[in-house]
PDB file of C-alpha atoms in Angstrom:
ATOM      1  CA  MET A1040     -68.770  76.028  12.320  1.00  0.00           C
ATOM      2  CA  THR A1041     -68.840  78.072  15.552  1.00  0.00           C
ATOM      3  CA  THR A1042     -71.078  81.127  16.132  1.00  0.00           C
ATOM      4  CA  GLY A1043     -72.295  83.174  19.059  1.00  0.00           C
ATOM      5  CA  GLY A1044     -70.980  84.519  22.357  1.00  0.00           C
ATOM      6  CA  SER A1045     -69.654  83.141  25.621  1.00  0.00           C
ATOM      7  CA  ASP A1046     -73.103  82.885  27.297  1.00  0.00           C
ATOM      8  CA  GLU A1047     -74.268  80.313  24.807  1.00  0.00           C
ATOM      9  CA  LEU A1048     -74.433  76.505  24.977  1.00  0.00           C
ATOM     10  CA  THR A1049     -71.540  74.737  23.272  1.00  0.00           C
ATOM     11  CA  VAL A1050     -72.710  71.809  21.201  1.00  0.00           C
ATOM     12  CA  ARG A1051     -70.395  69.276  19.665  1.00  0.00           C
ATOM     13  CA  ILE A1052     -72.162  67.200  17.031  1.00  0.00           C
ATOM     14  CA  TRP A1053     -70.840  64.206  15.067  1.00  0.00           C
ATOM     15  CA  ARG A1054     -70.972  64.889  11.353  1.00  0.00           C
ATOM     16  CA  GLY A1055     -70.650  62.318   8.617  1.00  0.00           C
ATOM     17  CA  ARG A1056     -70.302  58.526   8.945  1.00  0.00           C
ATOM     18  CA  ASP A1057     -67.577  56.482  10.618  1.00  0.00           C
ATOM     19  CA  ASP A1058     -64.887  58.625   9.033  1.00  0.00           C
ATOM     20  CA  GLY A1059     -66.603  61.871  10.124  1.00  0.00           C
ATOM     21  CA  CYS A1060     -65.657  64.268  12.904  1.00  0.00           C
ATOM     22  CA  PHE A1061     -67.214  66.559  15.535  1.00  0.00           C
ATOM     23  CA  GLN A1062     -68.233  70.084  14.644  1.00  0.00           C
ATOM     24  CA  THR A1063     -69.001  72.717  17.201  1.00  0.00           C
ATOM     25  CA  TYR A1064     -71.988  75.026  17.299  1.00  0.00           C
ATOM     26  CA  ARG A1065     -73.294  77.647  19.689  1.00  0.00           C
ATOM     27  CA  VAL A1066     -76.973  77.689  20.717  1.00  0.00           C
ATOM     28  CA  PRO A1067     -78.726  80.183  22.992  1.00  0.00           C
ATOM     29  CA  PRO A1068     -80.073  78.664  26.210  1.00  0.00           C
ATOM     30  CA  ARG A1069     -83.802  78.594  26.620  1.00  0.00           C
ATOM     31  CA  ALA A1070     -86.163  77.698  29.472  1.00  0.00           C
ATOM     32  CA  ASN A1071     -87.106  74.017  29.583  1.00  0.00           C
ATOM     33  CA  GLN A1072     -84.872  73.308  26.595  1.00  0.00           C
ATOM     34  CA  THR A1073     -84.502  69.631  25.584  1.00  0.00           C
ATOM     35  CA  VAL A1074     -81.594  68.124  23.733  1.00  0.00           C
ATOM     36  CA  LEU A1075     -83.896  67.566  20.729  1.00  0.00           C
ATOM     37  CA  ASP A1076     -84.738  71.291  20.831  1.00  0.00           C
ATOM     38  CA  VAL A1077     -81.026  72.005  20.622  1.00  0.00           C
ATOM     39  CA  VAL A1078     -80.515  69.692  17.575  1.00  0.00           C
ATOM     40  CA  THR A1079     -83.514  71.209  15.938  1.00  0.00           C
ATOM     41  CA  GLU A1080     -82.289  74.678  16.462  1.00  0.00           C
ATOM     42  CA  VAL A1081     -78.914  73.835  14.935  1.00  0.00           C
ATOM     43  CA  GLN A1082     -80.593  72.245  11.901  1.00  0.00           C
ATOM     44  CA  ARG A1083     -82.956  75.098  11.360  1.00  0.00           C
ATOM     45  CA  HIS A1084     -80.676  78.019  11.870  1.00  0.00           C
ATOM     46  CA  GLN A1085     -77.069  76.879  11.330  1.00  0.00           C
ATOM     47  CA  GLU A1086     -76.704  73.503   9.528  1.00  0.00           C
ATOM     48  CA  PRO A1087     -79.654  72.664   7.274  1.00  0.00           C
ATOM     49  CA  ALA A1088     -77.968  69.489   6.090  1.00  0.00           C
ATOM     50  CA  LEU A1089     -77.753  68.006   9.586  1.00  0.00           C
ATOM     51  CA  ALA A1090     -79.295  64.464   9.611  1.00  0.00           C
ATOM     52  CA  TYR A1091     -81.183  63.233  12.677  1.00  0.00           C
ATOM     53  CA  ARG A1092     -84.377  61.322  13.418  1.00  0.00           C
ATOM     54  CA  PHE A1093     -87.437  62.222  15.438  1.00  0.00           C
ATOM     55  CA  ALA A1094     -91.224  61.927  15.249  1.00  0.00           C
ATOM     56  CA  CYS A1095     -93.482  62.511  18.249  1.00  0.00           C
ATOM     57  CA  ARG A1096     -91.306  64.805  20.422  1.00  0.00           C
ATOM     58  CA  VAL A1097     -93.170  63.660  23.573  1.00  0.00           C
ATOM     59  CA  GLY A1098     -91.512  60.366  24.610  1.00  0.00           C
ATOM     60  CA  VAL A1099     -93.800  57.961  22.747  1.00  0.00           C
ATOM     61  CA  CYS A1100     -91.918  56.829  19.593  1.00  0.00           C
ATOM     62  CA  GLY A1101     -88.376  56.586  20.791  1.00  0.00           C
ATOM     63  CA  SER A1102     -87.001  57.530  17.363  1.00  0.00           C
ATOM     64  CA  CYS A1103     -85.030  60.565  18.665  1.00  0.00           C
ATOM     65  CA  ALA A1104     -82.626  58.365  20.589  1.00  0.00           C
ATOM     66  CA  MET A1105     -78.945  59.473  20.391  1.00  0.00           C
ATOM     67  CA  THR A1106     -75.736  59.275  22.456  1.00  0.00           C
ATOM     68  CA  VAL A1107     -75.688  62.372  24.630  1.00  0.00           C
ATOM     69  CA  ASN A1108     -72.488  63.091  26.636  1.00  0.00           C
ATOM     70  CA  GLY A1109     -71.568  59.387  26.221  1.00  0.00           C
ATOM     71  CA  ARG A1110     -74.954  57.945  27.299  1.00  0.00           C
ATOM     72  CA  PRO A1111     -77.845  56.699  25.063  1.00  0.00           C
ATOM     73  CA  ARG A1112     -80.954  58.708  25.729  1.00  0.00           C
ATOM     74  CA  TRP A1113     -84.262  59.918  24.290  1.00  0.00           C
ATOM     75  CA  THR A1114     -83.385  63.488  23.456  1.00  0.00           C
ATOM     76  CA  CYS A1115     -86.951  64.683  23.603  1.00  0.00           C
ATOM     77  CA  ARG A1116     -87.149  63.784  27.291  1.00  0.00           C
ATOM     78  CA  THR A1117     -83.638  64.940  28.221  1.00  0.00           C
ATOM     79  CA  HIS A1118     -83.518  68.499  29.512  1.00  0.00           C
ATOM     80  CA  VAL A1119     -80.329  70.366  28.874  1.00  0.00           C
ATOM     81  CA  ARG A1120     -80.189  71.762  32.409  1.00  0.00           C
ATOM     82  CA  SER A1121     -79.979  68.206  33.815  1.00  0.00           C
ATOM     83  CA  ILE A1122     -76.888  67.109  31.857  1.00  0.00           C
ATOM     84  CA  ALA A1123     -75.002  70.133  30.640  1.00  0.00           C
ATOM     85  CA  GLN A1124     -73.768  71.678  33.942  1.00  0.00           C
ATOM     86  CA  GLU A1125     -70.513  72.597  32.195  1.00  0.00           C
ATOM     87  CA  GLY A1126     -72.458  74.309  29.334  1.00  0.00           C
ATOM     88  CA  THR A1127     -71.374  71.649  26.804  1.00  0.00           C
ATOM     89  CA  LEU A1128     -73.255  68.909  24.945  1.00  0.00           C
ATOM     90  CA  THR A1129     -71.593  66.178  22.884  1.00  0.00           C
ATOM     91  CA  LEU A1130     -73.989  64.407  20.533  1.00  0.00           C
ATOM     92  CA  GLU A1131     -73.402  61.222  18.585  1.00  0.00           C
ATOM     93  CA  PRO A1132     -75.610  58.572  16.936  1.00  0.00           C
ATOM     94  CA  LEU A1133     -76.475  55.421  18.903  1.00  0.00           C
ATOM     95  CA  ARG A1134     -73.573  53.045  19.517  1.00  0.00           C
ATOM     96  CA  ASN A1135     -73.528  49.472  18.052  1.00  0.00           C
ATOM     97  CA  LEU A1136     -75.398  50.392  14.868  1.00  0.00           C
ATOM     98  CA  PRO A1137     -74.173  51.424  11.431  1.00  0.00           C
ATOM     99  CA  ARG A1138     -74.009  55.177  10.893  1.00  0.00           C
ATOM    100  CA  ILE A1139     -75.988  56.572   8.029  1.00  0.00           C
ATOM    101  CA  LYS A1140     -75.081  60.203   8.361  1.00  0.00           C
ATOM    102  CA  ASP A1141     -74.531  62.543  11.324  1.00  0.00           C
ATOM    103  CA  LEU A1142     -76.917  61.560  14.150  1.00  0.00           C
ATOM    104  CA  ALA A1143     -78.974  59.010  12.171  1.00  0.00           C
ATOM    105  CA  CYS A1144     -78.048  55.313  12.321  1.00  0.00           C
ATOM    106  CA  ASP A1145     -79.347  52.234  10.557  1.00  0.00           C
ATOM    107  CA  LEU A1146     -81.645  50.141  12.731  1.00  0.00           C
ATOM    108  CA  THR A1147     -81.810  47.214  10.363  1.00  0.00           C
ATOM    109  CA  PRO A1148     -79.442  44.891  12.443  1.00  0.00           C
ATOM    110  CA  PHE A1149     -81.451  45.660  15.521  1.00  0.00           C
ATOM    111  CA  PHE A1150     -84.719  44.638  13.961  1.00  0.00           C
ATOM    112  CA  GLU A1151     -83.208  41.616  12.231  1.00  0.00           C
ATOM    113  CA  LYS A1152     -82.114  40.289  15.633  1.00  0.00           C
ATOM    114  CA  TRP A1153     -85.508  41.013  17.058  1.00  0.00           C
ATOM    115  CA  GLN A1154     -86.980  38.774  14.355  1.00  0.00           C
ATOM    116  CA  LYS A1155     -84.209  36.170  14.782  1.00  0.00           C
ATOM    117  CA  ALA A1156     -85.200  35.864  18.466  1.00  0.00           C
ATOM    118  CA  GLY A1157     -88.783  34.930  17.385  1.00  0.00           C
ATOM    119  CA  GLY A1158     -90.251  38.359  18.149  1.00  0.00           C
ATOM    120  CA  ARG A1159     -93.356  37.886  16.072  1.00  0.00           C
ATOM    121  CA  HIS A1160     -96.485  36.848  17.926  1.00  0.00           C
ATOM    122  CA  LEU A1161     -98.096  33.790  16.424  1.00  0.00           C
ATOM    123  CA  GLY A1162    -101.706  33.337  17.485  1.00  0.00           C
ATOM    124  CA  THR A1163    -103.560  30.058  17.830  1.00  0.00           C
ATOM    125  CA  ALA A1164    -107.103  31.372  17.442  1.00  0.00           C
ATOM    126  CA  SER A1165    -109.041  32.642  14.438  1.00  0.00           C
ATOM    127  CA  ARG A1166    -111.471  35.512  14.219  1.00  0.00           C
ATOM    128  CA  GLU A1167    -114.294  33.039  14.750  1.00  0.00           C
ATOM    129  CA  ASP A1168    -112.926  31.750  18.076  1.00  0.00           C
ATOM    130  CA  PRO A1169    -113.830  33.397  21.338  1.00  0.00           C
ATOM    131  CA  PRO A1170    -111.056  35.441  23.010  1.00  0.00           C
ATOM    132  CA  GLN A1171    -108.819  33.340  25.135  1.00  0.00           C
ATOM    133  CA  ALA A1172    -109.251  33.973  28.847  1.00  0.00           C
ATOM    134  CA  VAL A1173    -105.974  35.139  30.514  1.00  0.00           C
ATOM    135  CA  ASP A1174    -105.728  35.722  34.207  1.00  0.00           C
ATOM    136  CA  PRO A1175    -104.226  39.230  34.579  1.00  0.00           C
ATOM    137  CA  GLN A1176    -102.813  38.324  38.011  1.00  0.00           C
ATOM    138  CA  GLY A1177    -101.328  34.951  36.871  1.00  0.00           C
ATOM    139  CA  ARG A1178     -97.621  34.560  37.370  1.00  0.00           C
ATOM    140  CA  ALA A1179     -96.808  34.289  33.632  1.00  0.00           C
ATOM    141  CA  ARG A1180     -99.071  37.219  32.706  1.00  0.00           C
ATOM    142  CA  LEU A1181     -97.437  39.463  35.375  1.00  0.00           C
ATOM    143  CA  ALA A1182     -94.011  38.521  33.972  1.00  0.00           C
ATOM    144  CA  ALA A1183     -95.082  39.398  30.420  1.00  0.00           C
ATOM    145  CA  SER A1184     -96.784  42.634  31.515  1.00  0.00           C
ATOM    146  CA  ALA A1185     -93.616  43.770  33.282  1.00  0.00           C
ATOM    147  CA  ALA A1186     -91.688  43.658  30.064  1.00  0.00           C
ATOM    148  CA  ILE A1187     -94.202  44.373  27.328  1.00  0.00           C
ATOM    149  CA  GLU A1188     -93.944  48.158  27.107  1.00  0.00           C
ATOM    150  CA  CYS A1189     -90.740  48.119  25.018  1.00  0.00           C
ATOM    151  CA  ILE A1190     -91.086  50.335  21.936  1.00  0.00           C
ATOM    152  CA  ASN A1191     -87.862  49.197  20.236  1.00  0.00           C
ATOM    153  CA  CYS A1192     -86.011  52.530  20.597  1.00  0.00           C
ATOM    154  CA  ALA A1193     -82.656  50.579  20.653  1.00  0.00           C
ATOM    155  CA  VAL A1194     -81.303  52.524  23.610  1.00  0.00           C
ATOM    156  CA  CYS A1195     -80.585  49.202  25.496  1.00  0.00           C
ATOM    157  CA  TYR A1196     -78.957  47.794  22.395  1.00  0.00           C
ATOM    158  CA  SER A1197     -76.694  50.827  22.160  1.00  0.00           C
ATOM    159  CA  ALA A1198     -75.882  50.606  25.870  1.00  0.00           C
ATOM    160  CA  CYS A1199     -74.972  46.927  25.779  1.00  0.00           C
ATOM    161  CA  ASP A1200     -71.255  46.076  25.846  1.00  0.00           C
ATOM    162  CA  VAL A1201     -71.847  42.498  24.865  1.00  0.00           C
ATOM    163  CA  VAL A1202     -73.407  43.727  21.608  1.00  0.00           C
ATOM    164  CA  THR A1203     -70.181  45.690  21.071  1.00  0.00           C
ATOM    165  CA  TRP A1204     -68.055  42.629  21.670  1.00  0.00           C
ATOM    166  CA  ASP A1205     -70.198  39.965  19.966  1.00  0.00           C
ATOM    167  CA  ALA A1206     -71.812  40.757  16.638  1.00  0.00           C
ATOM    168  CA  ASP A1207     -74.003  37.644  16.922  1.00  0.00           C
ATOM    169  CA  TYR A1208     -75.559  38.565  20.296  1.00  0.00           C
ATOM    170  CA  LEU A1209     -79.256  39.111  19.887  1.00  0.00           C
ATOM    171  CA  GLY A1210     -79.323  41.947  22.344  1.00  0.00           C
ATOM    172  CA  PRO A1211     -81.533  42.880  25.259  1.00  0.00           C
ATOM    173  CA  ALA A1212     -84.590  44.151  23.386  1.00  0.00           C
ATOM    174  CA  ALA A1213     -84.893  40.997  21.332  1.00  0.00           C
ATOM    175  CA  LEU A1214     -84.483  38.709  24.321  1.00  0.00           C
ATOM    176  CA  ASN A1215     -86.871  40.877  26.370  1.00  0.00           C
ATOM    177  CA  ARG A1216     -89.457  40.333  23.622  1.00  0.00           C
ATOM    178  CA  ALA A1217     -88.829  36.605  23.603  1.00  0.00           C
ATOM    179  CA  TRP A1218     -89.523  36.523  27.369  1.00  0.00           C
ATOM    180  CA  THR A1219     -92.853  38.256  26.910  1.00  0.00           C
ATOM    181  CA  LEU A1220     -93.905  35.664  24.300  1.00  0.00           C
ATOM    182  CA  VAL A1221     -92.747  32.705  26.382  1.00  0.00           C
ATOM    183  CA  ASN A1222     -95.125  33.982  29.094  1.00  0.00           C
ATOM    184  CA  ASP A1223     -98.049  34.661  26.683  1.00  0.00           C
ATOM    185  CA  ALA A1224    -100.723  31.955  26.704  1.00  0.00           C
ATOM    186  CA  ARG A1225    -101.880  33.132  23.292  1.00  0.00           C
ATOM    187  CA  HIS A1226     -98.517  32.636  21.613  1.00  0.00           C
ATOM    188  CA  GLY A1227     -98.507  29.457  19.544  1.00  0.00           C
ATOM    189  CA  ALA A1228     -94.766  29.039  19.118  1.00  0.00           C
ATOM    190  CA  ARG A1229     -93.392  29.177  22.696  1.00  0.00           C
ATOM    191  CA  ASP A1230     -91.051  26.189  22.215  1.00  0.00           C
ATOM    192  CA  ASP A1231     -89.633  27.742  19.064  1.00  0.00           C
ATOM    193  CA  THR A1232     -89.167  31.062  20.765  1.00  0.00           C
ATOM    194  CA  LEU A1233     -87.263  29.361  23.618  1.00  0.00           C
ATOM    195  CA  ASP A1234     -85.082  27.517  21.140  1.00  0.00           C
ATOM    196  CA  ARG A1235     -84.241  30.819  19.439  1.00  0.00           C
ATOM    197  CA  ALA A1236     -83.537  32.504  22.777  1.00  0.00           C
ATOM    198  CA  PHE A1237     -81.035  29.709  23.616  1.00  0.00           C
ATOM    199  CA  SER A1238     -79.452  29.575  20.189  1.00  0.00           C
ATOM    200  CA  SER A1239     -75.989  30.870  19.412  1.00  0.00           C
ATOM    201  CA  GLY A1240     -75.864  34.579  20.416  1.00  0.00           C
ATOM    202  CA  GLY A1241     -78.864  34.125  22.667  1.00  0.00           C
ATOM    203  CA  CYS A1242     -79.488  34.673  26.401  1.00  0.00           C
ATOM    204  CA  THR A1243     -76.484  32.616  27.548  1.00  0.00           C
ATOM    205  CA  SER A1244     -74.237  35.234  25.982  1.00  0.00           C
ATOM    206  CA  CYS A1245     -75.479  37.879  28.379  1.00  0.00           C
ATOM    207  CA  HIS A1246     -72.870  38.952  30.988  1.00  0.00           C
ATOM    208  CA  SER A1247     -75.560  40.374  33.282  1.00  0.00           C
ATOM    209  CA  GLN A1248     -73.881  43.820  33.481  1.00  0.00           C
ATOM    210  CA  GLY A1249     -77.224  45.556  33.608  1.00  0.00           C
ATOM    211  CA  ASN A1250     -76.564  48.492  31.296  1.00  0.00           C
ATOM    212  CA  CYS A1251     -79.808  47.691  29.450  1.00  0.00           C
ATOM    213  CA  THR A1252     -81.836  48.108  32.598  1.00  0.00           C
ATOM    214  CA  ARG A1253     -79.935  51.209  33.779  1.00  0.00           C
ATOM    215  CA  HIS A1254     -80.529  53.021  30.501  1.00  0.00           C
ATOM    216  CA  CYS A1255     -84.060  51.959  29.559  1.00  0.00           C
ATOM    217  CA  PRO A1256     -86.105  55.186  29.141  1.00  0.00           C
ATOM    218  CA  VAL A1257     -89.354  53.495  30.243  1.00  0.00           C
ATOM    219  CA  GLY A1258     -87.980  51.701  33.266  1.00  0.00           C
ATOM    220  CA  LEU A1259     -88.055  48.138  31.899  1.00  0.00           C
ATOM    221  CA  SER A1260     -85.549  45.482  32.990  1.00  0.00           C
ATOM    222  CA  PRO A1261     -84.239  43.387  30.044  1.00  0.00           C
ATOM    223  CA  SER A1262     -81.715  41.944  32.538  1.00  0.00           C
ATOM    224  CA  GLU A1263     -84.574  40.431  34.490  1.00  0.00           C
ATOM    225  CA  SER A1264     -86.242  39.081  31.316  1.00  0.00           C
ATOM    226  CA  ILE A1265     -82.944  37.499  30.236  1.00  0.00           C
ATOM    227  CA  ALA A1266     -82.506  35.991  33.730  1.00  0.00           C
ATOM    228  CA  GLY A1267     -86.002  34.552  33.351  1.00  0.00           C
ATOM    229  CA  LEU A1268     -85.049  32.901  30.083  1.00  0.00           C
ATOM    230  CA  LYS A1269     -81.890  31.456  31.746  1.00  0.00           C
ATOM    231  CA  ARG A1270     -83.950  30.021  34.581  1.00  0.00           C
ATOM    232  CA  THR A1271     -85.958  27.906  32.117  1.00  0.00           C
ATOM    233  CA  ALA A1272     -82.744  25.826  31.499  1.00  0.00           C
ATOM    234  CA  PHE A1273     -83.071  24.604  35.083  1.00  0.00           C
ATOM    235  CA  PHE A1274     -86.780  24.775  35.926  1.00  0.00           C
ATOM    236  CA  GLY A1275     -88.496  24.504  32.528  1.00  0.00           C
ATOM    237  CA  ALA A1276     -90.833  26.940  30.753  1.00  0.00           C
ATOM    238  CA  PRO A1277     -93.328  28.844  32.872  1.00  0.00           C
ATOM    239  CA  LYS A1278     -96.812  27.545  32.952  1.00  0.00           C
ATOM    240  CA  VAL A1279     -99.270  29.816  31.199  1.00  0.00           C
ATOM    241  CA  SER A1280    -103.041  29.854  31.249  1.00  0.00           C
TER     242      SER A1280
END
């Protein structure tokens, strides 16, 4: 479906599942227009059946992540003027995840691997116990704090070539989470988390290409977290207090 004139933005959007195809739309340019604005305009005015996912629209939830001109991004934070110099946008669902329909993908494998890596925090204290004192400037706490802002948007998972090659690889987000728990004095299953991180498909499968770090929308470095996990094989688990 193509509408509009020559002064409009050309938008190629993946429609369907794996056996789908690109369809082309024309959208009028607007001031401060984001890629999510473009998708919403197409859905509201040209293609009501277009499937995509979003929630907050302000870079908090990460649910609007898509592949934009070949790169995984948060579409709510990506301004058209910064990436569509040729006047064209090509939009696809995130890579490395099953496609549900159009721009929406199934995040189940991503979260299953997050759990497989031991991503759930297991506390050692009850409600009756006093809060555990943690030095905010301690080495372990600083390592955890540097990686803890991940919101599981799956952009790094989509950007990772090792995930593409190896279906068993846990992925950068899951291993980044494991690293935060290994460095958390309040986590009661640090040894188990390390075992999971070093299991088949764990941190030793990482090729250190750095795509996860380059593409993280909030500036985290899963590559550094994975390197930290690898160092434990030689120097042991970090001391936490």
